[in-house]
mmCIF file with all atom_site columns, C-alpha atoms in Angstrom:
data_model
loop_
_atom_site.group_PDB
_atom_site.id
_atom_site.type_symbol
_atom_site.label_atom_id
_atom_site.label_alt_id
_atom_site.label_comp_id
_atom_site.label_asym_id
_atom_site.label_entity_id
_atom_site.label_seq_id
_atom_site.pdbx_PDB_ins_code
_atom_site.Cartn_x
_atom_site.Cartn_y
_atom_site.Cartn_z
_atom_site.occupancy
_atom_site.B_iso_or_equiv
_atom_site.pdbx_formal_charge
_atom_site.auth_seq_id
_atom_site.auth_comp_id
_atom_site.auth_asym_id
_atom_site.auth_atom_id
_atom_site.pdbx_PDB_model_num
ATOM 1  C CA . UNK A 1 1  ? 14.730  -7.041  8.718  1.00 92.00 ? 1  UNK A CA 1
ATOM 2  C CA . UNK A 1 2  ? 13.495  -3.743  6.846  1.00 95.00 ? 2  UNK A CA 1
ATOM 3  C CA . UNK A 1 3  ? 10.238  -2.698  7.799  1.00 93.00 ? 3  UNK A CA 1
ATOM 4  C CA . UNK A 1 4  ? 8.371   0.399   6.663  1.00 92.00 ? 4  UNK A CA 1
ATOM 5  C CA . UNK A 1 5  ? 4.812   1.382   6.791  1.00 91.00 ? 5  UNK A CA 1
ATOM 6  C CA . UNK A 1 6  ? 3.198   4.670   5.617  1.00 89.00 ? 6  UNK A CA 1
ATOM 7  C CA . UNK A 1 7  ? 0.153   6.139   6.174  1.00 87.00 ? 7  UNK A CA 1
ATOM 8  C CA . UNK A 1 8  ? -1.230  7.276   2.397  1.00 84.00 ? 8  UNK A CA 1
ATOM 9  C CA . UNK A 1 9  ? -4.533  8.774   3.734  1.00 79.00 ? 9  UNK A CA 1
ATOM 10 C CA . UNK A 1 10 ? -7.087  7.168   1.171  1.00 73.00 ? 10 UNK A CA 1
ATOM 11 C CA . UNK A 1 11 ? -10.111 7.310   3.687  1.00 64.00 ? 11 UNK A CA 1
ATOM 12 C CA . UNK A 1 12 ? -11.955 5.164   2.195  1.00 55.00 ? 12 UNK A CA 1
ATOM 13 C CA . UNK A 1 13 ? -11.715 6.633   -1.229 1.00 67.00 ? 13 UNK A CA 1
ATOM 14 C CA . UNK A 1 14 ? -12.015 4.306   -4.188 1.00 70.00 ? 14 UNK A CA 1
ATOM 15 C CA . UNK A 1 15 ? -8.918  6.454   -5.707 1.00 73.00 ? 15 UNK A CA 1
ATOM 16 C CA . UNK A 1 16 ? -5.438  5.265   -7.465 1.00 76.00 ? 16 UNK A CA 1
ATOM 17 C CA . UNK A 1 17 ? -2.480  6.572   -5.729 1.00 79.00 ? 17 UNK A CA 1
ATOM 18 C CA . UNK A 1 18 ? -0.221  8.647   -7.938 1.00 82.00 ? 18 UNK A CA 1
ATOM 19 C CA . UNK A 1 19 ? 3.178   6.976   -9.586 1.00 84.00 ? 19 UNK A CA 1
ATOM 20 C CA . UNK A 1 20 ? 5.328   8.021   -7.258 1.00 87.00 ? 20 UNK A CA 1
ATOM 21 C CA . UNK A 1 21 ? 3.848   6.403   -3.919 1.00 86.00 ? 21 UNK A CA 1
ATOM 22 C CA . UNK A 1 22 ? 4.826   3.039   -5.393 1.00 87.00 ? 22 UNK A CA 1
ATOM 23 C CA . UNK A 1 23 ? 8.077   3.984   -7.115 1.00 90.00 ? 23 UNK A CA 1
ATOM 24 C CA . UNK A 1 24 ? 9.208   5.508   -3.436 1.00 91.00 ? 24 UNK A CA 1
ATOM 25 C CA . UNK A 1 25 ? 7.847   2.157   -1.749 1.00 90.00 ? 25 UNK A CA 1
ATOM 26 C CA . UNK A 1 26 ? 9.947   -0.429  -4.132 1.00 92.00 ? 26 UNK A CA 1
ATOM 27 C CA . UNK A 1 27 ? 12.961  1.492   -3.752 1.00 94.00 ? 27 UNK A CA 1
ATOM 28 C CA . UNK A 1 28 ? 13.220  1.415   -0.245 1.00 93.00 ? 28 UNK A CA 1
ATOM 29 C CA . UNK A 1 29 ? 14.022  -2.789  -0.675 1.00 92.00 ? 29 UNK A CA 1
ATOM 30 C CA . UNK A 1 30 ? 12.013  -3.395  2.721  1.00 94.00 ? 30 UNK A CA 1
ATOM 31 C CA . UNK A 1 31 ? 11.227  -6.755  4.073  1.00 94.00 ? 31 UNK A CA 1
ATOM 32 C CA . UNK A 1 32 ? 8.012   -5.898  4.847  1.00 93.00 ? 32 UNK A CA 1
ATOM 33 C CA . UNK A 1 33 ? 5.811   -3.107  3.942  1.00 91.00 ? 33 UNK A CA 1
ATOM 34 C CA . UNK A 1 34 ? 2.653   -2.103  5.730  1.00 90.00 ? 34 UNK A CA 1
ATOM 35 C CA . UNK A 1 35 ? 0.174   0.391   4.231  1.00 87.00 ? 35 UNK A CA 1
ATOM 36 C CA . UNK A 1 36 ? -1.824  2.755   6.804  1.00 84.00 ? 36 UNK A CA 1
ATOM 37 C CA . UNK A 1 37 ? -5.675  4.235   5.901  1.00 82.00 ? 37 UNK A CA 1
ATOM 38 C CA . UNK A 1 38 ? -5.187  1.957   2.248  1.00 81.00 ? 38 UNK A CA 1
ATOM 39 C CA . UNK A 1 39 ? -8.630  1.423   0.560  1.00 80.00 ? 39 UNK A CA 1
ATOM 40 C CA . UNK A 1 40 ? -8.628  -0.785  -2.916 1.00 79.00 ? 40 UNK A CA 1
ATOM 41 C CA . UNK A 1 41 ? -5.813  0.613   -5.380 1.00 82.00 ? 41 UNK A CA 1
ATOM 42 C CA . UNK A 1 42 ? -5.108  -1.518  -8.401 1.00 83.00 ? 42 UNK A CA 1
ATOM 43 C CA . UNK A 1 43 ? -1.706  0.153   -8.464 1.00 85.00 ? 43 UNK A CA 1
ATOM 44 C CA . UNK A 1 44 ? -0.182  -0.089  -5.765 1.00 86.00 ? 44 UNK A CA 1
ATOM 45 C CA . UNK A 1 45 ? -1.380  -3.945  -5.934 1.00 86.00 ? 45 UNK A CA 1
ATOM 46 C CA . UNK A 1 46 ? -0.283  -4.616  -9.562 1.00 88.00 ? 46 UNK A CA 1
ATOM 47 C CA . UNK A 1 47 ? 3.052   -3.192  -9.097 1.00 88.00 ? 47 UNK A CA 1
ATOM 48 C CA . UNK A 1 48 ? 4.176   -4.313  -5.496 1.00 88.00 ? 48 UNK A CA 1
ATOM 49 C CA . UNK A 1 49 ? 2.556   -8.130  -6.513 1.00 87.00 ? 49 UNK A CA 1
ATOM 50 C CA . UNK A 1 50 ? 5.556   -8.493  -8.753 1.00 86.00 ? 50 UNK A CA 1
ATOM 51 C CA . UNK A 1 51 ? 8.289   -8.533  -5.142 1.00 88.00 ? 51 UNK A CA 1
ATOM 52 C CA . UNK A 1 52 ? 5.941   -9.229  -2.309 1.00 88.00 ? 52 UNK A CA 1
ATOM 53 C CA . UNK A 1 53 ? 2.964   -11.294 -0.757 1.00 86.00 ? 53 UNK A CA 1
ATOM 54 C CA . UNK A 1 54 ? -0.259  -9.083  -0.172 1.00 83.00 ? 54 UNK A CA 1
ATOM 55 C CA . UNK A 1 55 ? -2.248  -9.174  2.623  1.00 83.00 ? 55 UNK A CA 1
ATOM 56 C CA . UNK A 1 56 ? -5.657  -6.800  2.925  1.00 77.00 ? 56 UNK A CA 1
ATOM 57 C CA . UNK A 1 57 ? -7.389  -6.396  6.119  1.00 78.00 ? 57 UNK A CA 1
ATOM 58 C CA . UNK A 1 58 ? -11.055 -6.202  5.811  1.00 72.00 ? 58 UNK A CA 1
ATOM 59 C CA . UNK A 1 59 ? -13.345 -4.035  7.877  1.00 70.00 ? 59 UNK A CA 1
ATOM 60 C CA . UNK A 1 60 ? -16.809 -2.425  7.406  1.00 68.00 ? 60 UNK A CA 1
ATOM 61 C CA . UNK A 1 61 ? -15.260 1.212   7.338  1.00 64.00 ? 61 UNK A CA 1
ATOM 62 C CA . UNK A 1 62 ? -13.664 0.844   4.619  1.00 63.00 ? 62 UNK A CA 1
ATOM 63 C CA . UNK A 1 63 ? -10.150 2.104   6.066  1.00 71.00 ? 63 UNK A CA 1
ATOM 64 C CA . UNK A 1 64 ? -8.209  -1.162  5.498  1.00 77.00 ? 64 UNK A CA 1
ATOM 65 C CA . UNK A 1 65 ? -4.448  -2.114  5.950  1.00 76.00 ? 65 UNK A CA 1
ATOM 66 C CA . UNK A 1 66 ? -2.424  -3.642  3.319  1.00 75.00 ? 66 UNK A CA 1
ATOM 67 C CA . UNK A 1 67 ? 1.227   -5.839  4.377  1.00 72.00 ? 67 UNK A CA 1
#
């Protein structure tokens, strides 16, 4: 099993992450993919939707974690 995670620093800022983030996280092929200080991105959702079932933690702060 391929796991990776990486911590892409949103802090709870309503931003989309550039092209690349997602581009570098489909080529990797992982199993599982886990998403560190994530906060809403309509990218990164639309795109990694396509190979894998989300998951969004939900908290008050804002500073969520996506699998």
């Amino acid at each position: 099993m391929k796991l990776i995670e990486w911590n892409i620093n949103k802090r709870s800022k309503d931003i989309i992450s550039p092209s690349f983030v997602s581009e570098r996280l489909l080529e990797q092929k992982a199993d599982v993919i886990c998403l560190l200080e994530y906060y809403k991105d309509s990218r990164i959702r639309s795109e990694l939707m396509e190979q894998y079932w989300l998951e969004e933690s939900v908290v008050q702060s804002g500073n969520q974690v996506l699998i």
